[in-house]
Coordinates of C-alpha atoms in Angstrom, one line a residue:
S1 CA -0.7 0.0 -0.1
S2 CA 3.1 2.1 0.1
G3 CA 2.2 3.3 -3.5
I4 CA -1.3 4.2 -2.6
N5 CA -2.1 7.7 -1.8
A6 CA -4.4 7.7 1.5
E7 CA -6.5 10.7 0.5
W8 CA -9.7 9.3 0.8
P9 CA -12.0 10.9 -2.2
L10 CA -15.4 12.0 -0.9
R11 CA -17.1 9.0 -1.0
P12 CA -17.4 6.7 1.9
G13 CA -19.2 3.6 2.9
T14 CA -18.6 1.4 -0.3
K15 CA -17.8 -1.8 -0.4
D16 CA -17.5 -2.1 -4.0
G17 CA -13.8 -3.4 -4.6
N18 CA -14.5 -1.7 -8.2
V19 CA -15.5 1.6 -6.9
L20 CA -12.8 2.0 -4.4
L21 CA -9.8 1.4 -7.0
H22 CA -11.5 4.0 -9.5
E23 CA -12.0 6.5 -6.9
M24 CA -8.3 6.0 -5.2
Q25 CA -6.1 8.8 -6.6
I26 CA -3.0 5.7 -7.2
Q27 CA 0.7 7.0 -7.9
H28 CA 2.3 3.4 -7.7
P29 CA 3.0 2.4 -11.6
T30 CA 2.3 -1.6 -10.4
A31 CA -0.7 -0.6 -8.5
S32 CA -2.3 1.2 -11.1
L33 CA -1.9 -1.7 -13.0
I34 CA -3.7 -4.2 -11.2
A35 CA -6.3 -1.3 -10.4
R36 CA -6.9 -1.2 -13.9
V37 CA -7.2 -5.4 -14.5
A38 CA -9.8 -4.9 -11.8
T39 CA -11.5 -2.2 -13.6
A40 CA -11.6 -4.8 -17.0
Q41 CA -12.6 -7.4 -14.7
D42 CA -15.8 -5.3 -13.4
D43 CA -16.3 -4.4 -17.6
I44 CA -16.4 -7.8 -18.6
T45 CA -17.9 -9.5 -16.0
G46 CA -19.5 -6.8 -13.4
D47 CA -18.2 -8.6 -10.3
G48 CA -14.8 -10.5 -9.0
T49 CA -12.8 -7.0 -8.9
T50 CA -11.6 -7.5 -5.3
S51 CA -11.0 -11.0 -5.5
N52 CA -8.6 -10.0 -8.6
V53 CA -6.3 -7.6 -6.5
L54 CA -6.5 -9.7 -3.8
I55 CA -5.0 -13.4 -6.4
I56 CA -2.7 -10.2 -7.8
G57 CA -1.1 -9.9 -4.6
E58 CA -1.0 -12.8 -3.6
L59 CA 0.8 -14.3 -6.7
L60 CA 3.6 -11.6 -6.6
K61 CA 4.2 -12.6 -2.8
Q62 CA 4.5 -15.7 -3.0
A63 CA 6.5 -15.6 -6.1
K64 CA 8.8 -13.6 -5.0
V65 CA 9.8 -16.4 -1.3
Y66 CA 11.0 -18.5 -4.2
I67 CA 12.9 -15.7 -6.5
G68 CA 14.5 -14.2 -3.5
D69 CA 15.9 -17.4 -3.4
G70 CA 17.3 -17.5 -6.5
L71 CA 14.4 -19.0 -8.7
H72 CA 14.5 -16.6 -12.2
P73 CA 10.7 -15.0 -12.5
R74 CA 10.6 -16.3 -15.9
V75 CA 10.7 -20.0 -14.5
A76 CA 7.7 -18.8 -12.0
A77 CA 6.2 -17.1 -14.9
E78 CA 6.7 -20.4 -16.8
G79 CA 4.9 -22.7 -14.1
F80 CA 2.2 -19.8 -13.2
D81 CA 1.0 -20.3 -17.3
L82 CA 1.0 -24.3 -16.2
A83 CA -0.9 -24.0 -13.2
K84 CA -2.9 -21.5 -14.7
K85 CA -4.3 -24.2 -17.4
K86 CA -4.8 -27.1 -14.8
A87 CA -6.7 -24.6 -13.1
L88 CA -8.9 -24.3 -15.9
A89 CA -9.2 -27.5 -16.1
V90 CA -10.6 -27.5 -12.6
L91 CA -13.1 -25.2 -13.4
E92 CA -14.5 -26.9 -16.4
E93 CA -14.6 -30.1 -13.9
M94 CA -16.5 -28.2 -11.7
A95 CA -18.9 -26.0 -13.6
V96 CA -22.6 -27.3 -13.1
E97 CA -25.3 -26.6 -15.0
K98 CA -27.7 -24.6 -13.3
T99 CA -30.6 -22.6 -14.5
S100 CA -33.5 -22.9 -12.2
R101 CA -35.3 -19.5 -10.5
D102 CA -34.1 -20.8 -7.6
D103 CA -30.2 -21.3 -8.1
L104 CA -30.1 -17.5 -10.0
V105 CA -31.5 -16.2 -6.4
N106 CA -28.7 -18.2 -5.3
V107 CA -26.0 -16.8 -7.6
A108 CA -27.5 -13.3 -7.0
R109 CA -27.3 -13.6 -3.2
T110 CA -23.9 -15.1 -3.6
S111 CA -23.0 -11.6 -5.5
L112 CA -25.0 -9.5 -3.3
R113 CA -23.6 -10.9 0.4
T114 CA -20.3 -9.8 -0.2
K115 CA -21.7 -5.9 -0.8
V116 CA -24.9 -4.7 1.3
K117 CA -26.2 -6.1 4.5
G118 CA -28.0 -9.4 4.8
Q119 CA -31.8 -8.6 4.9
V120 CA -30.7 -5.7 1.9
A121 CA -29.5 -8.3 0.5
E122 CA -32.6 -10.6 0.4
L123 CA -34.4 -8.1 -0.6
L124 CA -32.5 -7.5 -3.7
T125 CA -31.8 -11.1 -4.7
E126 CA -35.4 -11.3 -5.6
I127 CA -36.1 -8.3 -7.1
I128 CA -33.0 -9.0 -9.5
V129 CA -34.2 -12.2 -10.4
D130 CA -37.6 -11.1 -11.3
A131 CA -36.3 -8.1 -13.3
V132 CA -33.7 -10.3 -15.5
L133 CA -36.5 -12.8 -16.0
A134 CA -38.7 -10.3 -17.1
I135 CA -36.7 -8.5 -19.6
K136 CA -35.6 -12.2 -20.8
K137 CA -36.4 -12.8 -24.4
P138 CA -35.9 -16.3 -25.9
D139 CA -32.7 -16.8 -28.1
Q140 CA -31.3 -13.4 -27.9
P141 CA -29.0 -11.6 -26.0
I142 CA -30.3 -10.4 -23.0
D143 CA -30.1 -6.5 -22.7
L144 CA -29.5 -5.3 -19.2
H145 CA -30.0 -1.6 -20.4
M146 CA -34.2 -2.7 -20.6
V147 CA -34.0 -2.3 -16.2
E148 CA -34.0 1.0 -15.5
I149 CA -32.6 2.0 -12.5
M150 CA -34.2 5.0 -10.9
S151 CA -33.5 6.0 -7.5
M152 CA -35.5 8.3 -4.7
E153 CA -34.1 9.4 -2.1
H154 CA -37.0 8.8 0.7
K155 CA -37.6 6.1 3.0
T156 CA -35.0 3.2 3.8
E157 CA -33.6 1.1 1.5
M158 CA -36.0 -2.1 2.3
D159 CA -38.4 -0.2 0.4
T160 CA -36.3 -0.7 -2.7
K161 CA -39.2 -2.2 -4.9
L162 CA -39.5 -3.4 -8.4
V163 CA -41.9 -1.8 -10.5
K164 CA -43.1 -4.1 -13.4
G165 CA -43.2 -1.3 -16.1
L166 CA -41.4 2.1 -15.6
V167 CA -40.6 5.2 -13.9
M168 CA -39.4 8.3 -14.6
D169 CA -38.2 11.5 -13.1
H170 CA -40.4 13.9 -14.4
G171 CA -43.8 14.8 -14.3
A172 CA -46.9 16.6 -16.5
R173 CA -45.9 20.2 -17.3
H174 CA -49.7 21.7 -16.5
P175 CA -51.4 22.0 -12.6
D176 CA -54.7 21.3 -15.0
M177 CA -53.3 17.4 -15.9
P178 CA -54.9 14.7 -14.2
K179 CA -52.3 13.6 -11.1
K180 CA -53.0 9.7 -11.9
V181 CA -55.4 7.8 -14.3
T182 CA -56.3 4.1 -14.3
D183 CA -56.8 1.6 -17.4
A184 CA -54.8 4.2 -19.6
F185 CA -53.2 4.1 -23.5
I186 CA -49.9 5.4 -23.8
L187 CA -48.9 7.1 -27.1
T188 CA -45.2 7.1 -27.4
C189 CA -44.1 9.8 -29.6
N190 CA -40.8 11.8 -31.2
V191 CA -43.0 15.0 -32.7
S192 CA -42.4 18.7 -31.7
L193 CA -45.3 20.4 -30.5
E194 CA -43.7 23.8 -30.0
Y195 CA -44.1 26.6 -31.7
E196 CA -40.9 26.6 -34.2
K197 CA -39.0 29.6 -35.1
S198 CA -37.6 29.5 -38.5
E199 CA -34.0 27.6 -38.4
V200 CA -32.5 30.6 -40.1
N201 CA -32.1 33.9 -39.3
S202 CA -34.7 35.3 -41.2
G203 CA -36.7 38.7 -41.4
F204 CA -39.8 39.7 -42.2
F205 CA -41.1 42.8 -43.9
Y206 CA -44.5 43.4 -43.4
K207 CA -47.2 45.6 -45.0
S208 CA -49.6 46.1 -41.8
A209 CA -49.8 44.1 -38.7
E210 CA -52.4 42.1 -40.2
E211 CA -50.3 40.4 -42.4
R212 CA -47.8 39.7 -39.1
E213 CA -50.4 38.2 -37.5
K214 CA -51.7 36.2 -40.6
L215 CA -47.9 34.8 -41.0
V216 CA -48.5 34.1 -36.1
K217 CA -51.5 32.1 -37.2
A218 CA -50.5 30.2 -39.8
E219 CA -47.2 28.8 -37.8
R220 CA -49.5 28.0 -34.9
A221 CA -52.3 26.1 -36.8
F222 CA -49.2 24.3 -37.9
T223 CA -48.6 23.0 -34.1
D224 CA -52.1 22.9 -33.1
E225 CA -53.0 20.5 -36.3
K226 CA -50.7 18.0 -34.6
V227 CA -52.3 18.5 -30.9
R228 CA -55.7 18.3 -32.7
Q229 CA -54.5 14.4 -34.0
I230 CA -54.0 13.3 -30.8
I231 CA -57.3 14.8 -29.4
E232 CA -58.7 13.3 -32.2
L233 CA -57.3 9.4 -31.7
K234 CA -58.3 9.5 -27.7
R235 CA -61.9 10.4 -28.8
Q236 CA -61.9 7.5 -31.2
V237 CA -60.3 5.1 -28.5
V238 CA -61.7 6.2 -25.0
G239 CA -64.9 7.2 -26.1
D240 CA -67.6 8.0 -23.2
S241 CA -65.4 5.7 -21.3
D242 CA -63.2 6.8 -18.1
K243 CA -60.2 5.4 -19.2
G244 CA -56.9 7.3 -19.4
F245 CA -55.0 8.8 -22.1
V246 CA -51.1 9.5 -21.9
V247 CA -48.7 11.3 -24.3
I248 CA -45.0 10.5 -23.9
N249 CA -43.2 12.6 -26.4
Q250 CA -39.3 12.8 -26.7
K251 CA -39.4 16.8 -28.1
G252 CA -41.5 19.7 -26.2
I253 CA -44.5 20.5 -26.2
D254 CA -45.4 24.3 -25.4
P255 CA -47.9 26.3 -23.1
N256 CA -50.6 26.5 -25.8
S257 CA -50.8 22.5 -26.6
L258 CA -50.1 21.3 -23.1
D259 CA -53.4 23.7 -22.7
M260 CA -55.2 22.0 -25.4
L261 CA -54.0 18.1 -23.6
A262 CA -55.4 19.2 -20.2
R263 CA -58.8 20.8 -21.5
E264 CA -59.5 16.8 -22.7
G265 CA -57.8 15.4 -19.8
I266 CA -54.3 13.8 -21.5
V267 CA -51.6 13.2 -19.2
G268 CA -48.5 15.4 -21.4
L269 CA -45.1 14.3 -20.9
R270 CA -42.7 16.3 -22.7
R271 CA -38.9 15.7 -23.3
A272 CA -38.7 12.2 -22.5
K273 CA -35.2 10.4 -22.7
R274 CA -34.5 8.5 -25.7
R275 CA -33.6 5.2 -23.6
N276 CA -36.7 5.5 -22.1
M277 CA -39.0 5.7 -24.9
E278 CA -37.4 2.0 -25.8
R279 CA -38.4 1.2 -22.9
I280 CA -42.0 2.7 -22.7
V281 CA -42.6 0.5 -25.8
L282 CA -41.5 -2.8 -24.5
A283 CA -43.3 -2.4 -21.4
C284 CA -47.0 -1.2 -22.4
G285 CA -46.5 -2.2 -25.9
G286 CA -47.6 0.0 -29.2
T287 CA -45.0 1.7 -31.3
A288 CA -43.3 5.0 -30.9
V289 CA -44.2 7.5 -33.4
N290 CA -42.4 10.2 -35.5
S291 CA -45.1 11.3 -37.2
F292 CA -49.0 11.5 -36.5
D293 CA -50.2 11.9 -39.8
D294 CA -51.0 7.9 -39.9
I295 CA -51.4 7.2 -36.0
T296 CA -54.0 4.5 -35.6
P297 CA -55.0 3.0 -32.2
E298 CA -52.8 -0.2 -33.0
S299 CA -49.6 2.5 -32.1
L300 CA -51.1 2.7 -28.9
G301 CA -49.8 1.0 -25.6
H302 CA -51.4 0.0 -22.5
A303 CA -50.9 0.1 -18.8
G304 CA -53.0 -0.4 -15.9
L305 CA -51.9 2.5 -13.5
F306 CA -50.2 5.6 -14.3
Y307 CA -49.0 8.2 -12.0
E308 CA -47.5 11.2 -10.7
H309 CA -45.6 11.2 -7.3
V310 CA -44.0 14.4 -5.9
L311 CA -40.7 14.5 -3.6
G312 CA -39.8 17.8 -2.4
D313 CA -39.2 19.1 -6.4
D314 CA -39.3 16.3 -7.8
K315 CA -41.8 14.6 -10.1
Y316 CA -42.0 11.4 -10.9
S317 CA -44.1 9.2 -13.2
F318 CA -44.7 6.1 -12.7
I319 CA -46.4 3.7 -15.7
E320 CA -47.2 0.7 -13.7
E321 CA -49.5 -2.8 -14.2
C322 CA -48.5 -3.3 -17.8
D323 CA -49.8 -6.1 -19.8
N324 CA -46.9 -8.1 -20.3
P325 CA -43.5 -5.9 -19.3
Q326 CA -40.7 -6.5 -21.2
S327 CA -38.7 -3.3 -19.6
V328 CA -39.1 -3.2 -15.6
T329 CA -38.0 -0.6 -13.3
I330 CA -36.2 -1.2 -10.2
L331 CA -36.8 1.9 -7.5
I332 CA -33.9 2.3 -5.4
K333 CA -35.2 4.1 -1.7
G334 CA -33.1 5.4 0.5
P335 CA -32.1 7.7 3.1
N336 CA -29.1 9.4 1.9
K337 CA -26.8 9.7 -1.5
H338 CA -24.0 7.2 -0.5
T339 CA -26.6 4.6 1.1
I340 CA -28.6 4.9 -2.4
T341 CA -25.3 4.7 -4.3
Q342 CA -24.3 1.8 -2.6
I343 CA -27.2 -0.2 -3.3
K344 CA -27.1 1.1 -7.0
D345 CA -23.7 -0.7 -7.5
A346 CA -24.9 -3.7 -5.5
V347 CA -27.9 -4.3 -7.8
R348 CA -25.5 -3.9 -11.0
D349 CA -23.6 -6.3 -9.7
G350 CA -26.2 -8.4 -9.1
L351 CA -27.8 -8.0 -12.4
R352 CA -24.4 -8.9 -13.6
A353 CA -24.5 -11.6 -12.5
V354 CA -27.7 -13.2 -12.7
K355 CA -27.4 -12.5 -16.5
N356 CA -23.7 -14.5 -16.4
A357 CA -25.1 -17.2 -15.1
I358 CA -27.9 -17.2 -17.8
D359 CA -25.6 -16.7 -20.6
D360 CA -23.1 -19.2 -19.5
G361 CA -25.6 -21.9 -18.4
R362 CA -23.6 -22.7 -15.5
V363 CA -21.9 -22.2 -12.2
V364 CA -19.5 -23.1 -10.0
A365 CA -19.7 -23.6 -6.0
G366 CA -18.8 -20.8 -3.8
A367 CA -17.7 -20.1 -0.6
G368 CA -13.9 -20.4 -1.4
A369 CA -14.9 -24.2 -2.5
F370 CA -13.3 -23.7 -5.9
E371 CA -10.0 -22.3 -4.8
V372 CA -9.6 -24.9 -1.9
A373 CA -10.0 -27.9 -5.3
I374 CA -7.3 -25.7 -7.2
Y375 CA -5.0 -26.4 -4.5
Q376 CA -5.4 -29.3 -3.8
A377 CA -5.2 -30.1 -7.8
L378 CA -2.2 -28.3 -8.4
Q379 CA -0.3 -30.2 -4.7
E380 CA -1.3 -33.6 -7.1
F381 CA -0.4 -31.8 -10.5
K382 CA 3.2 -30.3 -9.2
T383 CA 4.4 -33.8 -9.0
E384 CA 4.3 -34.3 -12.9
V385 CA 6.0 -31.1 -13.4
K386 CA 9.5 -31.5 -14.3
G387 CA 12.4 -28.9 -13.4
K388 CA 11.8 -25.2 -11.2
A389 CA 8.4 -24.7 -13.1
R390 CA 7.1 -26.9 -10.0
L391 CA 7.9 -23.9 -7.7
G392 CA 5.8 -21.6 -10.2
V393 CA 3.0 -23.7 -9.7
E394 CA 3.4 -24.0 -5.7
A395 CA 3.4 -20.1 -5.5
F396 CA 0.0 -20.2 -7.7
A397 CA -1.6 -22.9 -5.7
E398 CA -0.9 -21.3 -2.3
A399 CA -2.0 -17.9 -3.2
M400 CA -5.4 -19.1 -4.4
L401 CA -6.0 -19.9 -0.8
I402 CA -5.7 -15.8 -0.3
I403 CA -9.7 -16.4 -0.8
P404 CA -10.6 -18.6 1.7
K405 CA -8.4 -16.9 4.0
C406 CA -9.9 -13.3 3.4
L407 CA -13.7 -15.0 4.0
A408 CA -12.5 -16.7 7.1
Q409 CA -11.0 -13.1 8.4
N410 CA -13.8 -11.3 7.3
A411 CA -16.6 -13.0 8.9
G412 CA -14.3 -12.9 11.9
H413 CA -13.0 -16.2 12.2
D414 CA -9.5 -17.3 12.2
A415 CA -8.0 -17.7 8.9
Q416 CA -5.3 -20.5 10.0
D417 CA -7.9 -23.0 11.4
C418 CA -10.3 -22.5 9.0
L419 CA -8.0 -22.9 6.5
V420 CA -7.0 -26.3 7.7
R421 CA -10.3 -27.6 8.5
L422 CA -10.9 -26.8 4.8
L423 CA -8.6 -28.7 3.5
Q424 CA -9.0 -31.6 5.9
E425 CA -12.8 -32.3 5.0
Y426 CA -12.2 -31.5 1.0
K427 CA -9.7 -34.3 1.6
G428 CA -12.0 -36.4 2.7
T429 CA -14.6 -36.2 0.3
D430 CA -15.3 -35.5 -3.3
K431 CA -17.3 -33.0 -3.5
P432 CA -16.3 -28.7 -2.7
V433 CA -16.2 -27.7 0.1
G434 CA -16.6 -24.3 1.1
L435 CA -16.5 -22.0 4.3
D436 CA -19.8 -21.1 6.3
L437 CA -19.1 -17.6 7.1
V438 CA -21.7 -18.1 10.2
S439 CA -19.7 -20.9 12.2
G440 CA -16.6 -21.0 10.6
E441 CA -17.0 -24.5 9.7
A442 CA -16.6 -26.5 6.5
M443 CA -19.6 -26.8 4.0
L444 CA -21.2 -27.7 1.1
P445 CA -21.5 -24.7 -1.2
M446 CA -23.4 -26.8 -3.9
E447 CA -26.0 -27.9 -1.3
A448 CA -26.2 -24.8 0.8
G449 CA -27.0 -22.9 -2.5
V450 CA -23.8 -20.4 -2.7
F451 CA -22.7 -19.8 -6.4
D452 CA -20.4 -17.9 -8.4
N453 CA -20.2 -17.0 -11.9
Y454 CA -18.5 -19.6 -14.0
C455 CA -17.4 -16.2 -15.9
V456 CA -16.2 -14.4 -13.4
K457 CA -14.3 -17.7 -12.2
K458 CA -12.2 -17.8 -16.1
Q459 CA -12.0 -14.0 -16.5
L460 CA -10.0 -13.9 -13.2
L461 CA -7.5 -17.0 -13.5
N462 CA -6.9 -15.5 -17.0
S463 CA -6.1 -12.3 -16.0
C464 CA -4.4 -12.6 -12.5
T465 CA -2.2 -15.0 -14.1
V466 CA -1.3 -12.8 -17.1
I467 CA -0.5 -9.4 -14.6
S468 CA 1.4 -11.1 -12.3
S469 CA 3.5 -12.5 -14.5
N470 CA 4.2 -9.6 -16.7
L471 CA 4.8 -7.7 -13.1
L472 CA 7.6 -10.4 -12.5
I473 CA 9.2 -10.1 -15.5
V474 CA 9.1 -6.2 -16.2
D475 CA 11.0 -6.3 -12.2
E476 CA 14.2 -8.5 -13.6
V477 CA 14.5 -5.8 -16.5
M478 CA 14.0 -3.0 -14.9
R479 CA 16.6 -4.1 -12.4
A480 CA 19.1 -4.7 -15.1
G481 CA 18.8 -1.2 -16.7
M482 CA 19.4 0.4 -12.8
S483 CA 23.0 -1.7 -12.5
S484 CA 24.3 -1.1 -15.6
L485 CA 23.8 2.5 -15.0
K486 CA 25.9 2.6 -12.1
G487 CA 28.9 1.4 -14.0

């Protein structure tokens, strides 16, 4: 840590490794390289950043012992590479096909438990799995952007909930518009309903004031006509029933147009986000229209409930009770900014974990079981390795144990004790054995439902080995350069 500048950023209270590394000002070149690997890990798989840093640090530490005794770094790196290949083979053997809802819940829970406290993790787990399953389409990659994450600063984090629909962070722009409509038709459009000035700077000269009036009227009529088309459509589909009608527009709606809509009891939202347009169509059905000339009732979506929620100066619009939502919103609540940020990070990682599990179609035993299995496999494997590279394999095996050690420490147990116990237990069975964090005893993660992502572990093994080998070898080159200068 000597090279890490200890001035903490303005964001306390997070356990998300990626966030920590992003926000620390790291000056030491080796340290910043490790931090970059962790960030890459986060971008690719969304989890395993902390493990990444731990394993690289431990690989270098274990190798240093042997290098101090005269082992050449290249040979150590060669040993690492052999060990990595073996470890990946163990990974393939240990991966178990599991994709039921319960399995996904377990994967999400394992990821979230390391980031937020128990009760919150339980709540978020259910929300996240439901969210991913709602947007999942058969035979198509999962687009996590279709899960909107919205935050409201009130109540506690336990009030976080899944909205089967959409939440937007702006409300209707006219005081007379209804605040709540049920059984509503939703029209999503991308049409400007504003009185437009001409784009080019042009001057008009009028013979008389009447002519100017005429021109203004004509320009105004152009916009009014569009609003009239909306109103026509509303009358056509709603008739005399008390169904609601909501217009969500990506461009602006000026006061006059808003007024016309309000008189008809239509809710008008303007300047919606581009992303939300895609989401609304997925959540409510219908199509987004770019011109009102050919709108038909078919292009309308439907929602059971549309209402506005005011929080201080902020307005939120909720579109709920959609028929078959393929886009949902996770509404995060929390008493203050940093709780919300922490939950947001956790939700993001949880979503990625579930998506990874669905994409991989298989999972690996968690709770340090995977690392213990690698350690044992490598202990047997090193007898087959010829020459000094064996020491590299040994270092790699030792380094893997940092994960169960760290889990034990974080849970308040004696790391050495737990490790010995795990290894003894594992010797006796062929099943992966992990650490029960509550009692500090060994347990079977596959039965307890503690799963890790297959792709996260794979990425970990690959990137940690490459980076630590690089650092070992580079270290040597620098030293050679320095000694020749002293001459």
